[in-house]
Coordinates of C-alpha atoms in Angstrom, one line a residue:
M1 CA 56.4 -36.1 3.2
A2 CA 55.7 -39.3 1.8
V3 CA 54.9 -39.6 -1.9
R4 CA 53.9 -42.4 -4.0
Q5 CA 56.5 -43.7 -6.7
V6 CA 55.5 -42.0 -9.9
T7 CA 54.9 -44.2 -12.7
E8 CA 57.7 -44.2 -15.1
A9 CA 56.5 -42.7 -18.4
I10 CA 58.1 -43.2 -21.8
E11 CA 57.5 -40.3 -24.0
L12 CA 59.0 -36.9 -23.3
S13 CA 56.1 -34.3 -24.0
E14 CA 56.3 -30.8 -25.1
V15 CA 56.0 -28.1 -22.6
K16 CA 54.6 -24.9 -23.5
D17 CA 56.1 -21.5 -24.2
L18 CA 56.0 -19.8 -20.8
G19 CA 56.6 -16.4 -22.2
N20 CA 58.9 -13.7 -20.6
L21 CA 58.9 -14.5 -17.0
S22 CA 62.5 -14.0 -16.6
K23 CA 62.4 -10.9 -14.5
P24 CA 62.3 -11.7 -11.0
E25 CA 59.8 -9.8 -8.7
V26 CA 58.9 -10.1 -4.9
L27 CA 55.3 -11.6 -4.4
T28 CA 53.4 -13.3 -1.7
G29 CA 52.9 -17.1 -1.9
A30 CA 49.2 -16.6 -3.2
Q31 CA 50.3 -14.1 -5.9
I32 CA 53.0 -16.7 -7.0
L33 CA 50.5 -19.4 -7.3
I34 CA 48.2 -17.3 -9.3
K35 CA 51.1 -16.1 -11.6
A36 CA 52.1 -19.8 -12.0
L37 CA 48.7 -20.7 -13.1
E38 CA 48.7 -17.9 -15.5
A39 CA 52.0 -19.2 -17.0
E40 CA 50.5 -22.7 -17.4
G41 CA 47.7 -21.2 -19.5
V42 CA 45.0 -21.8 -16.9
D43 CA 41.9 -19.8 -18.0
T44 CA 39.4 -21.3 -15.6
V45 CA 39.4 -22.8 -12.1
F46 CA 36.6 -24.5 -10.2
G47 CA 36.3 -24.3 -6.5
Y48 CA 34.9 -23.3 -3.1
P49 CA 36.7 -20.6 -0.8
G50 CA 37.4 -21.1 3.0
G51 CA 39.6 -19.8 5.6
A52 CA 42.9 -21.5 4.7
V53 CA 42.6 -20.4 0.8
L54 CA 41.1 -16.7 1.5
A55 CA 44.7 -15.2 0.4
I56 CA 44.5 -17.0 -2.8
Y57 CA 40.8 -16.0 -3.5
D58 CA 41.9 -12.4 -2.8
C59 CA 44.5 -12.7 -5.5
L60 CA 41.9 -14.3 -7.8
Y61 CA 39.8 -11.3 -7.5
E62 CA 42.2 -9.2 -9.7
S63 CA 43.1 -12.3 -11.8
N64 CA 42.1 -12.9 -15.7
I65 CA 41.4 -16.4 -14.4
R66 CA 38.0 -17.2 -14.3
H67 CA 36.7 -18.9 -11.0
I68 CA 33.4 -21.1 -11.2
L69 CA 31.9 -21.1 -7.8
T70 CA 30.4 -24.7 -7.2
R71 CA 28.1 -25.7 -4.2
H72 CA 30.4 -28.4 -3.1
E73 CA 33.8 -29.2 -3.3
Q74 CA 33.0 -32.6 -5.1
G75 CA 31.3 -30.7 -7.7
A76 CA 34.4 -28.4 -8.1
V77 CA 36.6 -31.5 -8.8
H78 CA 34.3 -33.3 -11.2
A79 CA 33.9 -30.1 -12.9
A80 CA 37.5 -29.8 -13.5
D81 CA 37.6 -33.3 -14.4
G82 CA 35.0 -32.8 -17.0
Y83 CA 36.9 -29.8 -18.4
A84 CA 40.0 -31.8 -18.7
R85 CA 38.2 -34.8 -20.6
A86 CA 36.6 -32.4 -22.9
T87 CA 39.7 -30.4 -23.9
G88 CA 42.9 -32.6 -23.1
K89 CA 44.1 -29.7 -20.9
P90 CA 44.6 -30.1 -17.2
G91 CA 41.3 -29.3 -15.0
V92 CA 42.2 -27.1 -11.8
C93 CA 40.3 -27.0 -8.7
I94 CA 40.7 -25.4 -5.4
A95 CA 39.4 -26.2 -1.9
T96 CA 40.2 -25.0 1.7
S97 CA 41.7 -27.2 4.5
G98 CA 40.1 -30.1 6.4
P99 CA 36.8 -30.8 5.1
G100 CA 37.1 -28.8 1.8
A101 CA 40.1 -30.9 1.1
T102 CA 38.5 -34.0 2.1
N103 CA 35.4 -33.4 -0.1
L104 CA 37.7 -33.6 -3.2
V105 CA 38.9 -37.1 -2.6
T106 CA 36.3 -39.0 -4.4
G107 CA 36.7 -36.5 -7.3
I108 CA 40.5 -37.2 -7.1
A109 CA 39.9 -41.1 -7.2
N110 CA 37.7 -40.8 -10.0
A111 CA 40.2 -38.8 -12.0
Y112 CA 43.1 -41.1 -11.2
M113 CA 41.1 -44.4 -12.2
D114 CA 40.4 -42.7 -15.6
S115 CA 43.8 -41.2 -16.1
V116 CA 42.6 -37.6 -16.4
P117 CA 45.2 -34.8 -15.9
L118 CA 44.1 -32.8 -12.7
I119 CA 45.6 -30.2 -10.4
A120 CA 43.8 -30.3 -7.0
I121 CA 45.2 -27.2 -5.0
T122 CA 44.1 -27.4 -1.3
G123 CA 44.7 -25.1 1.7
Q124 CA 46.4 -26.3 4.9
V125 CA 46.6 -24.8 8.4
S126 CA 49.8 -23.0 9.1
L127 CA 52.9 -25.0 9.1
D128 CA 53.5 -24.4 12.8
M129 CA 50.2 -26.0 13.4
V130 CA 50.6 -28.9 11.1
G131 CA 50.3 -32.5 13.0
K132 CA 48.4 -30.7 16.1
D133 CA 44.8 -31.8 15.1
S134 CA 44.4 -28.2 14.5
F135 CA 41.0 -26.9 13.4
Q136 CA 40.2 -27.8 10.0
E137 CA 43.3 -29.7 9.6
A138 CA 43.4 -32.9 7.4
D139 CA 46.7 -34.8 6.2
I140 CA 45.4 -34.4 2.4
T141 CA 48.6 -35.6 0.8
G142 CA 48.5 -38.7 3.2
I143 CA 44.9 -39.3 2.4
T144 CA 45.4 -39.2 -1.3
L145 CA 48.6 -41.0 -1.5
P146 CA 47.0 -44.0 -3.3
I147 CA 45.1 -41.8 -5.7
T148 CA 47.4 -39.2 -7.0
K149 CA 50.2 -39.3 -9.3
Y150 CA 52.1 -37.2 -6.9
G151 CA 51.5 -35.2 -3.9
Y152 CA 53.2 -31.9 -2.6
L153 CA 53.2 -30.3 0.8
V154 CA 54.6 -26.7 0.3
K155 CA 57.0 -26.0 3.1
D156 CA 58.8 -23.0 1.7
V157 CA 57.2 -20.2 -0.4
K158 CA 60.5 -20.2 -2.4
D159 CA 59.7 -23.5 -3.7
L160 CA 56.0 -22.7 -4.7
A161 CA 56.7 -21.7 -8.4
R162 CA 58.9 -24.7 -9.0
I163 CA 56.3 -27.1 -7.6
V164 CA 53.3 -25.6 -9.7
R165 CA 55.8 -26.2 -12.9
E166 CA 56.4 -29.9 -11.8
A167 CA 53.0 -30.6 -11.0
F168 CA 51.5 -29.5 -14.4
Y169 CA 54.4 -31.6 -15.9
I170 CA 53.7 -34.6 -13.9
A171 CA 50.0 -34.5 -14.2
T172 CA 50.0 -34.2 -18.2
T173 CA 52.9 -36.4 -19.3
G174 CA 53.2 -40.2 -19.3
R175 CA 50.1 -41.6 -18.2
P176 CA 48.1 -38.6 -17.2
G177 CA 46.7 -38.3 -13.7
P178 CA 45.7 -36.1 -10.6
V179 CA 48.5 -34.0 -8.7
I180 CA 47.8 -32.3 -5.4
I181 CA 49.5 -29.2 -4.4
D182 CA 48.7 -28.6 -0.5
I183 CA 49.5 -24.9 0.6
P184 CA 49.7 -24.0 4.2
K185 CA 47.9 -20.8 5.1
D186 CA 51.3 -18.8 6.1
I187 CA 53.0 -19.8 2.9
C188 CA 50.3 -17.9 1.1
T189 CA 51.4 -14.8 2.7
Q190 CA 54.9 -15.1 2.9
K191 CA 57.0 -13.4 0.3
A192 CA 59.7 -14.6 -2.1
E193 CA 61.3 -13.7 -5.6
F194 CA 59.1 -15.1 -8.1
M195 CA 60.5 -16.6 -11.4
Y196 CA 59.1 -19.3 -13.1
P197 CA 61.6 -22.1 -13.9
P198 CA 62.1 -22.5 -17.7
E199 CA 63.2 -26.0 -17.0
I200 CA 62.4 -28.9 -14.9
D201 CA 64.7 -31.3 -13.1
L202 CA 63.0 -34.4 -11.9
P203 CA 65.6 -37.3 -11.4
G204 CA 62.9 -39.5 -10.2
Y205 CA 60.5 -39.0 -13.0
Q206 CA 62.6 -39.5 -16.2
L207 CA 60.7 -39.9 -19.5
K208 CA 62.3 -42.5 -21.7
P209 CA 62.3 -41.9 -25.5
Y210 CA 59.8 -44.3 -27.5
R211 CA 61.8 -47.2 -28.6
N212 CA 59.9 -50.3 -29.8
G213 CA 61.2 -51.1 -33.2
K214 CA 61.5 -54.9 -32.5
Q215 CA 58.3 -55.2 -30.8
I216 CA 56.2 -53.3 -33.4
N217 CA 58.0 -55.6 -36.2
R218 CA 56.7 -58.6 -34.4
A219 CA 53.1 -56.9 -33.9
A220 CA 53.1 -56.1 -37.7
Q221 CA 53.9 -59.7 -38.8
A222 CA 51.4 -61.1 -36.4
I223 CA 48.7 -58.9 -37.6
M224 CA 49.3 -59.6 -41.1
R225 CA 49.3 -63.4 -40.4
A226 CA 45.9 -63.0 -38.6
K227 CA 42.7 -64.2 -40.2
K228 CA 40.1 -63.1 -37.5
P229 CA 41.7 -59.8 -35.8
V230 CA 39.9 -57.5 -33.5
I231 CA 41.1 -54.2 -32.3
Y232 CA 40.1 -53.5 -28.5
A233 CA 40.5 -49.5 -28.3
G234 CA 40.3 -47.5 -24.9
G235 CA 40.8 -44.2 -23.3
G236 CA 44.4 -44.3 -24.0
V237 CA 43.6 -43.8 -27.9
I238 CA 41.6 -40.4 -26.8
A239 CA 44.3 -39.3 -24.2
S240 CA 47.0 -39.6 -26.9
G241 CA 45.0 -38.1 -29.8
A242 CA 45.3 -41.3 -31.8
H243 CA 41.9 -41.5 -33.3
R244 CA 42.9 -40.8 -36.9
E245 CA 45.8 -43.4 -36.8
L246 CA 43.3 -45.9 -35.1
L247 CA 40.7 -45.5 -38.0
E248 CA 43.5 -45.5 -40.7
L249 CA 44.8 -48.7 -39.3
A250 CA 41.5 -50.3 -39.2
E251 CA 40.3 -49.2 -42.5
K252 CA 43.7 -50.1 -44.2
L253 CA 43.5 -53.8 -42.8
N254 CA 39.8 -54.2 -42.6
I255 CA 39.8 -55.0 -38.8
P256 CA 36.6 -54.4 -36.8
V257 CA 37.0 -52.2 -33.7
T258 CA 35.3 -52.7 -30.4
I259 CA 35.5 -50.0 -27.8
T260 CA 35.4 -49.6 -24.1
L261 CA 33.3 -47.1 -22.2
M262 CA 36.4 -44.8 -22.0
G263 CA 37.2 -45.4 -25.5
K264 CA 33.8 -44.1 -26.9
G265 CA 34.5 -41.7 -29.5
S266 CA 37.8 -43.2 -30.3
I267 CA 36.3 -44.3 -33.7
P268 CA 33.0 -42.9 -35.2
E269 CA 30.5 -45.3 -34.1
D270 CA 28.3 -45.1 -37.0
H271 CA 31.4 -46.6 -39.1
P272 CA 30.8 -50.1 -40.5
L273 CA 34.1 -51.5 -38.8
C274 CA 32.8 -50.2 -35.3
L275 CA 31.2 -53.0 -33.2
G276 CA 30.4 -50.8 -30.3
M277 CA 31.3 -51.4 -26.8
L278 CA 32.2 -54.8 -25.5
G279 CA 32.1 -56.5 -21.9
M280 CA 29.3 -56.6 -19.5
H281 CA 26.9 -54.6 -21.3
G282 CA 28.7 -54.5 -24.7
T283 CA 27.0 -55.7 -28.0
C284 CA 26.8 -59.3 -28.7
Y285 CA 28.6 -59.2 -31.8
A286 CA 31.5 -57.5 -30.1
N287 CA 31.6 -60.2 -27.4
Y288 CA 31.3 -62.9 -30.0
A289 CA 34.2 -61.4 -32.1
V290 CA 36.7 -61.1 -29.1
S291 CA 35.7 -64.7 -28.0
E292 CA 36.4 -66.0 -31.6
C293 CA 39.2 -63.7 -32.8
D294 CA 42.7 -65.2 -33.4
L295 CA 44.4 -61.8 -32.6
L296 CA 43.4 -59.1 -30.3
L297 CA 45.1 -55.7 -30.8
A298 CA 44.6 -53.8 -27.3
V299 CA 45.4 -50.2 -27.7
G300 CA 45.2 -47.9 -24.7
V301 CA 43.2 -50.2 -22.4
R302 CA 43.7 -51.9 -19.2
F303 CA 41.6 -55.1 -19.4
D304 CA 39.2 -54.1 -16.8
D305 CA 37.2 -56.7 -15.1
R306 CA 33.8 -55.1 -16.6
V307 CA 35.4 -55.8 -20.0
T308 CA 37.0 -59.2 -19.5
G309 CA 34.6 -61.1 -17.5
R310 CA 36.0 -64.4 -16.7
V311 CA 39.7 -64.0 -17.5
D312 CA 40.7 -67.5 -18.5
T313 CA 37.9 -67.6 -21.4
F314 CA 38.6 -63.9 -22.5
A315 CA 39.9 -64.1 -26.2
P316 CA 41.1 -67.6 -25.5
N317 CA 42.5 -68.4 -28.9
A318 CA 44.0 -65.0 -29.7
T319 CA 47.5 -63.6 -29.9
I320 CA 47.3 -60.5 -27.7
I321 CA 49.1 -57.5 -28.5
H322 CA 49.1 -54.7 -25.8
I323 CA 50.0 -51.2 -26.7
D324 CA 50.1 -48.9 -23.5
I325 CA 52.0 -45.9 -22.1
D326 CA 52.1 -47.5 -18.5
P327 CA 54.3 -50.4 -18.2
A328 CA 52.4 -51.4 -15.0
E329 CA 49.3 -52.3 -17.1
I330 CA 51.0 -54.9 -19.4
G331 CA 50.2 -58.2 -18.2
K332 CA 48.7 -57.0 -15.0
N333 CA 45.1 -58.4 -15.7
V334 CA 45.5 -60.7 -18.8
P335 CA 48.7 -62.3 -20.1
V336 CA 50.1 -60.7 -23.3
D337 CA 52.1 -62.1 -26.2
I338 CA 53.6 -58.8 -27.5
P339 CA 53.9 -56.0 -25.3
I340 CA 54.5 -52.5 -26.7
V341 CA 55.3 -49.8 -24.0
G342 CA 54.7 -46.4 -25.3
D343 CA 52.6 -43.5 -26.6
V344 CA 49.6 -45.1 -28.7
K345 CA 49.7 -42.6 -31.5
L346 CA 53.5 -43.0 -32.0
A347 CA 52.9 -47.0 -32.0
L348 CA 50.2 -46.9 -34.3
R349 CA 52.1 -44.6 -36.7
D350 CA 55.0 -47.2 -36.6
L351 CA 52.5 -50.1 -37.3
L352 CA 51.0 -48.2 -40.3
K353 CA 54.3 -48.1 -42.1
L354 CA 54.7 -51.7 -41.9
V355 CA 51.7 -53.2 -42.6
E356 CA 49.8 -53.8 -46.1
P357 CA 46.2 -53.4 -47.1
R358 CA 44.3 -56.7 -46.3
E359 CA 40.8 -57.8 -47.5
R360 CA 38.7 -60.0 -44.6
R361 CA 35.8 -60.7 -46.2
D362 CA 35.0 -64.1 -44.4
W363 CA 35.7 -62.6 -41.0
L364 CA 33.8 -59.4 -41.6
D365 CA 30.9 -61.4 -42.9
T366 CA 30.7 -63.7 -40.0
I367 CA 30.5 -60.6 -37.7
E368 CA 27.9 -58.9 -39.9
E369 CA 25.7 -62.3 -39.4
W370 CA 26.1 -62.0 -35.7
R371 CA 25.2 -58.3 -36.2
R372 CA 22.1 -59.1 -38.0
R373 CA 21.1 -62.0 -35.5
Y374 CA 21.8 -60.1 -32.3
P375 CA 21.3 -56.4 -32.5
L376 CA 21.1 -54.1 -29.6
H377 CA 17.1 -54.2 -29.2
Y378 CA 14.6 -53.7 -26.6
E379 CA 10.7 -54.1 -26.7
D380 CA 9.1 -51.0 -27.9
D381 CA 5.3 -51.9 -28.2
N382 CA 4.5 -48.2 -29.1
N383 CA 1.6 -48.3 -26.5
G384 CA 2.8 -45.1 -25.0
R385 CA 5.0 -46.5 -22.0
L386 CA 8.2 -44.7 -22.1
K387 CA 11.2 -46.8 -22.7
P388 CA 14.7 -45.1 -21.3
Q389 CA 16.3 -46.6 -24.5
Y390 CA 13.9 -44.5 -26.7
V391 CA 14.7 -41.5 -24.9
I392 CA 18.5 -41.8 -25.6
E393 CA 17.9 -42.8 -29.1
Q394 CA 15.7 -39.6 -29.7
I395 CA 18.5 -37.4 -27.9
Y396 CA 20.9 -38.8 -30.3
E397 CA 18.7 -38.3 -33.3
I398 CA 18.0 -34.6 -32.4
T399 CA 21.5 -33.8 -31.9
R400 CA 22.7 -35.9 -34.9
G401 CA 25.4 -37.3 -32.5
D402 CA 27.1 -34.0 -32.3
A403 CA 26.5 -33.2 -28.7
Y404 CA 28.7 -33.7 -25.6
I405 CA 27.2 -36.1 -23.3
T406 CA 28.0 -36.6 -19.6
T407 CA 26.5 -39.4 -17.6
E408 CA 25.9 -40.3 -14.1
V409 CA 26.3 -44.0 -13.1
G410 CA 24.1 -46.8 -13.5
Q411 CA 21.4 -48.2 -15.8
H412 CA 21.0 -44.9 -17.8
Q413 CA 24.9 -44.6 -18.3
M414 CA 24.9 -48.2 -19.8
W415 CA 22.0 -47.2 -22.1
A416 CA 23.8 -44.2 -22.9
A417 CA 26.9 -45.9 -24.1
Q418 CA 24.8 -48.4 -26.0
Y419 CA 22.5 -46.1 -27.9
Y420 CA 24.2 -42.7 -28.4
R421 CA 26.8 -43.4 -30.8
C422 CA 29.8 -40.8 -30.7
R423 CA 31.4 -39.5 -33.7
K424 CA 34.2 -37.7 -32.3
P425 CA 36.7 -38.1 -29.0
R426 CA 36.2 -36.2 -25.9
S427 CA 32.5 -35.9 -26.6
F428 CA 31.3 -38.8 -24.2
I429 CA 32.2 -37.9 -20.6
S430 CA 31.5 -40.6 -18.0
S431 CA 32.9 -42.0 -14.9
G432 CA 34.5 -45.4 -15.7
G433 CA 36.8 -47.0 -13.2
L434 CA 35.5 -45.6 -10.1
G435 CA 31.8 -45.7 -11.0
T436 CA 31.2 -42.5 -9.2
M437 CA 27.5 -41.6 -8.9
G438 CA 26.8 -37.7 -9.0
F439 CA 29.6 -37.4 -11.7
G440 CA 27.9 -36.3 -14.7
L441 CA 26.0 -33.2 -13.5
P442 CA 29.0 -31.2 -12.2
A443 CA 31.2 -32.7 -15.0
A444 CA 28.6 -31.3 -17.5
I445 CA 29.4 -27.8 -16.0
G446 CA 33.2 -28.2 -16.9
V447 CA 32.2 -29.3 -20.2
Q448 CA 30.0 -26.4 -21.0
I449 CA 32.6 -24.0 -19.7
A450 CA 35.3 -25.4 -22.0
H451 CA 32.8 -25.4 -25.1
P452 CA 30.4 -22.6 -24.3
E453 CA 28.6 -23.0 -27.8
A454 CA 28.4 -26.8 -27.7
T455 CA 25.2 -28.7 -26.9
V456 CA 25.9 -30.5 -23.6
F457 CA 23.5 -33.2 -22.2
D458 CA 23.9 -34.8 -18.9
I459 CA 21.9 -38.1 -19.4
A460 CA 21.2 -38.9 -15.6
G461 CA 19.3 -41.5 -13.2
D462 CA 17.0 -40.2 -10.6
G463 CA 19.3 -41.8 -7.9
S464 CA 22.6 -40.7 -9.1
V465 CA 21.9 -37.2 -10.0
Q466 CA 20.6 -36.5 -6.4
M467 CA 24.2 -37.1 -5.2
T468 CA 25.2 -33.7 -6.5
S469 CA 21.9 -32.0 -7.4
Q470 CA 22.9 -28.8 -5.4
E471 CA 25.1 -28.1 -8.7
L472 CA 21.7 -26.9 -10.5
A473 CA 22.5 -23.8 -8.6
T474 CA 25.8 -23.4 -10.3
I475 CA 24.4 -24.2 -13.7
A476 CA 21.7 -21.4 -12.8
Q477 CA 24.2 -18.7 -11.5
Y478 CA 26.3 -18.8 -14.7
N479 CA 23.4 -19.5 -17.1
L480 CA 25.0 -22.6 -18.7
P481 CA 22.7 -24.2 -21.2
I482 CA 23.1 -27.5 -20.2
K483 CA 20.3 -30.0 -20.7
V484 CA 19.6 -32.3 -17.9
A485 CA 17.8 -35.4 -18.9
I486 CA 16.7 -37.6 -16.0
L487 CA 15.5 -41.1 -16.6
N488 CA 13.5 -41.4 -13.6
N489 CA 12.2 -44.9 -12.5
Q490 CA 12.1 -44.1 -8.9
Y491 CA 14.8 -46.9 -8.4
L492 CA 18.4 -47.5 -7.8
G493 CA 18.2 -48.9 -11.3
M494 CA 21.3 -51.0 -11.6
V495 CA 21.1 -52.2 -7.9
R496 CA 17.3 -53.2 -8.7
Q497 CA 18.3 -55.0 -11.8
W498 CA 21.0 -57.2 -9.9
Q499 CA 18.6 -57.8 -7.1
E500 CA 16.1 -59.2 -9.9
L501 CA 18.5 -61.4 -11.6
F502 CA 20.6 -62.7 -8.8
F503 CA 18.8 -62.0 -5.6
N504 CA 15.2 -63.4 -6.4
K505 CA 13.6 -60.1 -6.7
R506 CA 14.4 -59.0 -3.0
Y507 CA 14.5 -55.3 -3.6
S508 CA 16.3 -54.3 -0.5
Q509 CA 16.5 -50.6 -0.2
S510 CA 16.7 -49.8 -3.8
E511 CA 13.5 -48.1 -4.3
V512 CA 14.2 -44.4 -3.8
L513 CA 11.8 -41.6 -3.1
G514 CA 12.9 -38.4 -5.3
P515 CA 11.9 -35.0 -5.1
D516 CA 9.8 -33.5 -7.8
F517 CA 12.4 -32.5 -10.2
V518 CA 10.4 -30.2 -12.0
K519 CA 9.7 -28.0 -9.0
L520 CA 13.4 -28.5 -8.0
A521 CA 14.8 -27.0 -11.2
E522 CA 12.4 -24.4 -10.9
A523 CA 13.4 -23.6 -7.5
Y524 CA 16.7 -22.8 -9.0
G525 CA 15.2 -20.6 -11.5
I526 CA 15.7 -23.5 -14.4
E527 CA 13.0 -24.3 -16.8
A528 CA 11.8 -28.0 -16.7
V529 CA 9.2 -30.4 -18.0
R530 CA 7.9 -33.9 -17.1
V531 CA 7.6 -36.4 -19.8
T532 CA 5.6 -39.6 -19.1
K533 CA 4.5 -40.6 -22.7
R534 CA 6.5 -41.7 -25.9
E535 CA 5.0 -38.9 -28.0
E536 CA 5.9 -36.3 -25.9
V537 CA 9.7 -37.0 -26.0
R538 CA 10.5 -35.3 -29.3
P539 CA 8.6 -32.1 -28.5
A540 CA 10.1 -31.8 -25.0
L541 CA 13.4 -32.1 -26.6
E542 CA 12.9 -29.7 -29.3
R543 CA 11.7 -27.1 -26.7
A544 CA 14.7 -27.9 -24.4
L545 CA 17.3 -27.3 -27.5
A546 CA 15.3 -24.1 -28.7
T547 CA 16.2 -22.3 -25.5
K548 CA 19.8 -21.0 -24.7
K549 CA 19.3 -21.6 -21.1
P550 CA 19.6 -24.5 -18.9
F551 CA 16.7 -26.9 -19.1
L552 CA 15.6 -30.1 -17.0
L553 CA 13.8 -33.0 -18.6
D554 CA 12.2 -35.4 -16.0
F555 CA 11.4 -38.7 -18.1
W556 CA 9.3 -40.9 -16.2
V557 CA 10.3 -44.4 -17.8
E558 CA 9.3 -47.8 -17.4
R559 CA 10.5 -48.7 -13.8
E560 CA 11.8 -52.3 -14.0
E561 CA 13.2 -51.9 -17.5
N562 CA 16.7 -53.9 -17.6
V563 CA 20.0 -53.2 -19.5
F564 CA 20.7 -56.1 -21.9
P565 CA 22.5 -57.8 -23.1
M566 CA 24.4 -58.6 -19.9
V567 CA 27.4 -60.8 -19.1
P568 CA 26.7 -62.0 -15.3
P569 CA 29.5 -60.9 -13.1
G570 CA 32.4 -63.4 -13.4
G571 CA 31.0 -65.0 -16.5
S572 CA 32.2 -65.3 -20.1
L573 CA 31.8 -62.9 -22.8
N574 CA 30.0 -65.5 -25.1
K575 CA 27.4 -66.3 -22.5
M576 CA 25.1 -63.3 -22.2
L577 CA 21.6 -62.6 -20.7
G578 CA 19.0 -61.1 -22.9
R579 CA 20.9 -61.3 -26.2

């Protein structure tokens, strides 16, 4: 089996206590798999059964592991992804061979792009039928080679326990990511002595101890010399649990913090030092600050093109310090002056020991002036027309910023990122790198399963939510109290916006006819309401929150509203439309 070279990781992470599993017993492959999942502390799996995994499902029937039956394998992998992002624990999904496995591909790529720990278990045809174009056969380890951190095809039942142990270790250590375990049908029924490995021996995946003393010293000196520094925080801050260290560093040094879409929640967004998101749809003051800064401390980010815009004009006057656990990200998109490879939390702790408190009144005053002159805004003439930004503001106010938000992908996603200010990590769940339409609804299932008492909103677009709207049935079956808020403009909104701005309003195939979402929800047994006027928004939200059941809100918003500000693709951050 060909496998991709695993990215070398830096810090050795702890592995959990596996309890007393030292007593060998003879089990089938399916039983071994379930035992191994239990040993890893898995409490929930998301999946869809089929012929090649029936033995596994038969074992699940007697297991304490909860199985959530989605209506499509893509729903299962996104739900597992949402569960992982909301908890920090690996999400687990199961699909059968062939089309079941290939239906996971988009979700696996989504998790890979956003560094989400995920275990995808797929069924395979029997070993003697592999490579013969057998019924429902697909080379899923080959197909997913570029989008997984590692992939296993199990060829001997005696290897299965070790493989599961290794898969969880690889998925959760270093830079997190998805690992696939492809299990042939006959392996599930063959028997072997089960003993869960107490230790892992992976010569090709050596985690190096964190050692960055010299570079940390250089970084600390540069930070203390800087007059106009900015911290640029991404998803790596949340993945490493470094949000407290980030806030302490920012407050100690009075450095403003701008965040990426994946970094939402890494600092409370109502904090005076928070500049909100930067990049294509970032705030003007964040983009101006990065364009004018003399030092950029990039923490757990990858300099995505949606953030940098035109690279040669990105932070042109800044000394750039980049902290990231993946050495492959250092210098990949933007030249870096001081690279620090390692866990973000450890690096920030080391920095905190070396820096002294610093006032930066002039720099903060300059930013406050930009914030005053160029705030996030939209035209709300209060004539009853429904603005999508207003809907999100009301969701923020009624939940007091304490809800878990999932999003689909498009205009509504950017409005949610702009107007819903997160106060805690792991509370804003969105598809960043891959930009996967249809992600938010099934991801909300995973989030609600992980946090059954929490308020969970899926902020959706009418085009995007139709990609996976069959998962309303899953929400109804398990009575998950998810609130689905659709910003319905009968367009593929972001496509239409680009056509308006860059293609002379030639709206080619961007107007979409959706279903009656209220009737659709009711068909699944979900209460729903349509909202067309400004004054109806708050009562509708109050009604949705008053119920402990799922609820769908179909907001008919102004059709040709645009997301501003906007940096044109390939443009410079300081040249924004609609500022």
